[in-house]
mmCIF file of C-alpha atoms in Angstrom:
data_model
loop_
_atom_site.group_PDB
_atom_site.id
_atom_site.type_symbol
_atom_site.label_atom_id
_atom_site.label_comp_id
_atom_site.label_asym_id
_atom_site.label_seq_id
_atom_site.Cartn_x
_atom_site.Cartn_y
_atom_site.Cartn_z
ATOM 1 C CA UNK A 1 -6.608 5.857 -20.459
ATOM 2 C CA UNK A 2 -6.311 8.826 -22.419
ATOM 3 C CA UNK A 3 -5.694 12.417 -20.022
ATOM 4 C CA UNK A 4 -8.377 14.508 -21.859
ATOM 5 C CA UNK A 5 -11.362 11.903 -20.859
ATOM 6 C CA UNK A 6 -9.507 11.808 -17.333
ATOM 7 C CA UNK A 7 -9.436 15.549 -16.799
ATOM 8 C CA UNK A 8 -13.092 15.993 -18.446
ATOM 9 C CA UNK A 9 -14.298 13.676 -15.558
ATOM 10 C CA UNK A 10 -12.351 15.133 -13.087
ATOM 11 C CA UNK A 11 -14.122 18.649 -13.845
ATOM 12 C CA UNK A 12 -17.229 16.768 -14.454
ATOM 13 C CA UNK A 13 -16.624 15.672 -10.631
ATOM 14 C CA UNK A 14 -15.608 19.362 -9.384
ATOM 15 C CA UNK A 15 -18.918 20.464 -10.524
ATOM 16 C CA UNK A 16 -20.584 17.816 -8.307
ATOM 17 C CA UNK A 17 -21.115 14.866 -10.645
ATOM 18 C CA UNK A 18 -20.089 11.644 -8.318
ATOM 19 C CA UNK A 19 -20.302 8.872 -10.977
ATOM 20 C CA UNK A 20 -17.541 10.500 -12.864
ATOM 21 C CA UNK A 21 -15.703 10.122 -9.528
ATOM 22 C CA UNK A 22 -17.046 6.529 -9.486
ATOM 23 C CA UNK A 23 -15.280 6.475 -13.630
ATOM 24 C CA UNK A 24 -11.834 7.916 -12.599
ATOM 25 C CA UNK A 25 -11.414 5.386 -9.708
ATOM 26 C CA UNK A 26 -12.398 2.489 -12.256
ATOM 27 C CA UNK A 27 -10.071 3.774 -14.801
ATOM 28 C CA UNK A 28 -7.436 4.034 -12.351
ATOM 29 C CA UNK A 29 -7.983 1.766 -9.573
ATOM 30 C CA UNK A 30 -5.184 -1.209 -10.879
ATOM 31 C CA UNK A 31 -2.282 1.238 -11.573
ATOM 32 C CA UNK A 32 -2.615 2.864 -8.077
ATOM 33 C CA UNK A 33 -2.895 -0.395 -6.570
ATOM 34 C CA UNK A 34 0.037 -1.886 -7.954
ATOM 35 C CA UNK A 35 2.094 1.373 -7.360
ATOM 36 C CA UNK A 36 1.449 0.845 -3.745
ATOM 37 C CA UNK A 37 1.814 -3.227 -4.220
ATOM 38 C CA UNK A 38 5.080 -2.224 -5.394
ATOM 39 C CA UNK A 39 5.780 0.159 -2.547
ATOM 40 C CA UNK A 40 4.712 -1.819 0.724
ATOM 41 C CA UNK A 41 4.973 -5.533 -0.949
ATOM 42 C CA UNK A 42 2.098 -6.120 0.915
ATOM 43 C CA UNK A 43 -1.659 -6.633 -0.839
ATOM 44 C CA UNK A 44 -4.037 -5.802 2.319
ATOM 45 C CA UNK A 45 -1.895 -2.764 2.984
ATOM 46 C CA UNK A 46 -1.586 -1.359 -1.011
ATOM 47 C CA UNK A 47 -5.760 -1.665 -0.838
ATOM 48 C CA UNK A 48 -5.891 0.156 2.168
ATOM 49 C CA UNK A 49 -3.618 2.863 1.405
ATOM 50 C CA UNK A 50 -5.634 2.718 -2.097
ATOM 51 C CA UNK A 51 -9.148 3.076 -0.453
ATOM 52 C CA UNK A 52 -7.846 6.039 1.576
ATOM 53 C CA UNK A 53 -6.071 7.413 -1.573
ATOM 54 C CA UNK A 54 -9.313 7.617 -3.208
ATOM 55 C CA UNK A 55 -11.591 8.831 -0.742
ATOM 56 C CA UNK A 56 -8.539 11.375 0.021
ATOM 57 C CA UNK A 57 -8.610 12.596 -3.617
ATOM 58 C CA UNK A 58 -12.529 12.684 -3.784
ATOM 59 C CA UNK A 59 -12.763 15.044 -0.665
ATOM 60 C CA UNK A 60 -10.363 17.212 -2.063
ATOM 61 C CA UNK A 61 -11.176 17.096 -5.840
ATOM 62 C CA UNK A 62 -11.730 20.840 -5.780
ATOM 63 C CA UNK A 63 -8.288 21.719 -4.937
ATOM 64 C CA UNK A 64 -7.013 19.736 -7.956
ATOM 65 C CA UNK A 65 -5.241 22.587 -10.164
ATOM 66 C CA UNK A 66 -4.330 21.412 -13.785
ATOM 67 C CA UNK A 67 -1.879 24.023 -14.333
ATOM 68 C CA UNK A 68 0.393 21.856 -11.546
ATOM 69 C CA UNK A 69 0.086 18.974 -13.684
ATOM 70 C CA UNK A 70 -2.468 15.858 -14.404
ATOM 71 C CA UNK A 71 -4.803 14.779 -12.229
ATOM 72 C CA UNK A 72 -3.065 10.964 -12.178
ATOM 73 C CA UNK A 73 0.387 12.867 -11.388
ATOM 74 C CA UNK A 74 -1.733 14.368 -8.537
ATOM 75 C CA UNK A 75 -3.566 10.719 -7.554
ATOM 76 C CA UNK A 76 -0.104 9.241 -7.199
ATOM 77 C CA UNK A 77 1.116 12.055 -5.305
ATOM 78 C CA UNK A 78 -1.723 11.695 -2.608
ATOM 79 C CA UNK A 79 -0.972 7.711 -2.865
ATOM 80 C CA UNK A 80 2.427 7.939 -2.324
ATOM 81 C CA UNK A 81 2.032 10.082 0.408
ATOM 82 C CA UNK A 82 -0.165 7.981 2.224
ATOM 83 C CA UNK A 83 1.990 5.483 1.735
ATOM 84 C CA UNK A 84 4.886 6.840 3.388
ATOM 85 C CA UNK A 85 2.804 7.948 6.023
ATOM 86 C CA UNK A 86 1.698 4.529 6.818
ATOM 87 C CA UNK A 87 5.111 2.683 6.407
ATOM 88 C CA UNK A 88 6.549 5.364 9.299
ATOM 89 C CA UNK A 89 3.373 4.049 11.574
ATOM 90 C CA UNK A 90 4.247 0.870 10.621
ATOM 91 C CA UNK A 91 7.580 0.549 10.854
ATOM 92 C CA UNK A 92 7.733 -1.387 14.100
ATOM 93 C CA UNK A 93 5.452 -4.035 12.884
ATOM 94 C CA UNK A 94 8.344 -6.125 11.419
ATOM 95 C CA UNK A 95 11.133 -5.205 13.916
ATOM 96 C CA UNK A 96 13.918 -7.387 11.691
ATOM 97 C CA UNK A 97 13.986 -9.058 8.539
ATOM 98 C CA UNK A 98 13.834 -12.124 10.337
ATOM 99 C CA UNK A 99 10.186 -11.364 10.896
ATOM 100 C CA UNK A 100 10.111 -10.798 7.280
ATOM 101 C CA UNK A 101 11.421 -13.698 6.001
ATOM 102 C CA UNK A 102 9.471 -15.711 8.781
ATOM 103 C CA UNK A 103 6.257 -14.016 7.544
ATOM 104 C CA UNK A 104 7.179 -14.745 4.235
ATOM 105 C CA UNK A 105 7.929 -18.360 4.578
ATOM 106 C CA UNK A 106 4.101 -18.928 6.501
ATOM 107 C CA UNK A 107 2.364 -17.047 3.768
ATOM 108 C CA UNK A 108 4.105 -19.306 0.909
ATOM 109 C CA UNK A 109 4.012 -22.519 2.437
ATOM 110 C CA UNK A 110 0.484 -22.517 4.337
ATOM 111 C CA UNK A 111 0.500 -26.278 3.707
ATOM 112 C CA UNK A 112 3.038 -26.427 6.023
ATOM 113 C CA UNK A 113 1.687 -24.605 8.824
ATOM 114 C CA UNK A 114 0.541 -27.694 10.838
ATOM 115 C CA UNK A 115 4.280 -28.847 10.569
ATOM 116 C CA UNK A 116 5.245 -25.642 12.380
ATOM 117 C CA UNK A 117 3.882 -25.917 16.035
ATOM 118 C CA UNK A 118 6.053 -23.021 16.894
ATOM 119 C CA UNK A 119 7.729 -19.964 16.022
ATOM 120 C CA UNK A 120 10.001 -18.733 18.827
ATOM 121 C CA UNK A 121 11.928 -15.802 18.720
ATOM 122 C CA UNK A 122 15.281 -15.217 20.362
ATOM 123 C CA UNK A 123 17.085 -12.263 21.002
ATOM 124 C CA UNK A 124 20.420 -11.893 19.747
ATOM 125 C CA UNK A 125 22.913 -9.225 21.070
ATOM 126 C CA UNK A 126 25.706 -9.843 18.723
ATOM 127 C CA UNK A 127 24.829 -8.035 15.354
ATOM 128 C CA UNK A 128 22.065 -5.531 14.526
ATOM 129 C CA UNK A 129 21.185 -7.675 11.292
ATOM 130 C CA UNK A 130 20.940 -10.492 13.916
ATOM 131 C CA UNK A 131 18.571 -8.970 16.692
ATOM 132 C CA UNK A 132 16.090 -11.533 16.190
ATOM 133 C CA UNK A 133 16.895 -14.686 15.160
ATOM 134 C CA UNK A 134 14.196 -17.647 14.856
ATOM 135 C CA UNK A 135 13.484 -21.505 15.449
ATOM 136 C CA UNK A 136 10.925 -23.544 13.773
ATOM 137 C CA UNK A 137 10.239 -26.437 16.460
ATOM 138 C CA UNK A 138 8.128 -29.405 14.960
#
């Protein structure tokens, strides 16, 4: 994508032309997506953060100054920020990497899940990296 058709849609958009809105977030939809892919390692998450990115970015087109930069440095400004403002919210959703890796394991193998009748979580007082430690029972 070439910056000069970028920023001519982006002022196309600050003068109150949505479809060139509707352009920028076609033209630059993937590469935010798998910036925040990349950043949460987590697919429903990077879409939502992306969604909110956009929308973000469209309510505030008019405060988009191109003497600070591009308007896709800006987009993956407001992305990234979102993003780290979701992984703080977040952050107790997987309280080890135990959780992790048991999350992990489900999501790879789903053809195993009716082997698993159980996943039971113990907690461990011996080392942090060990809080939660886990038992597949068949």
């Amino acid at each position: 994508m070439e910056a000069a058709v970028l920023e001519e849609w982006v002022e196309q958009c600050q003068k109150g032309h949505t479809r060139a809105f509707a352009r920028i977030v076609q033209a630059m939809q993937q590469r935010i997506l798998g910036f925040l892919f990349r950043m949460t390692q987590n697919r429903e998450w990077a879409e939502e953060i992306g969604q909110e990115a956009f929308l973000r970015a469209f309510q505030k087109i008019h405060d988009y100054d191109r003497s600070k930069g591009t308007f896709s440095t800006w987009l993956f400004r407001i992305a990234r920020n979102l993003c780290i403002d979701q992984m703080r919210k977040r952050k107790g959703r997987y309280s080890s990497l135990d959780d992790v890796l048991v999350y992990k394991l489900v999501s790879k193998f789903p053809q195993k899940l009716n082997c698993i009748r159980k996943i039971k979580f113990h907690p461990s007082k011996r080392r942090r990296e060990d809080r939660l430690s886990f038992q597949l029972l068949y």
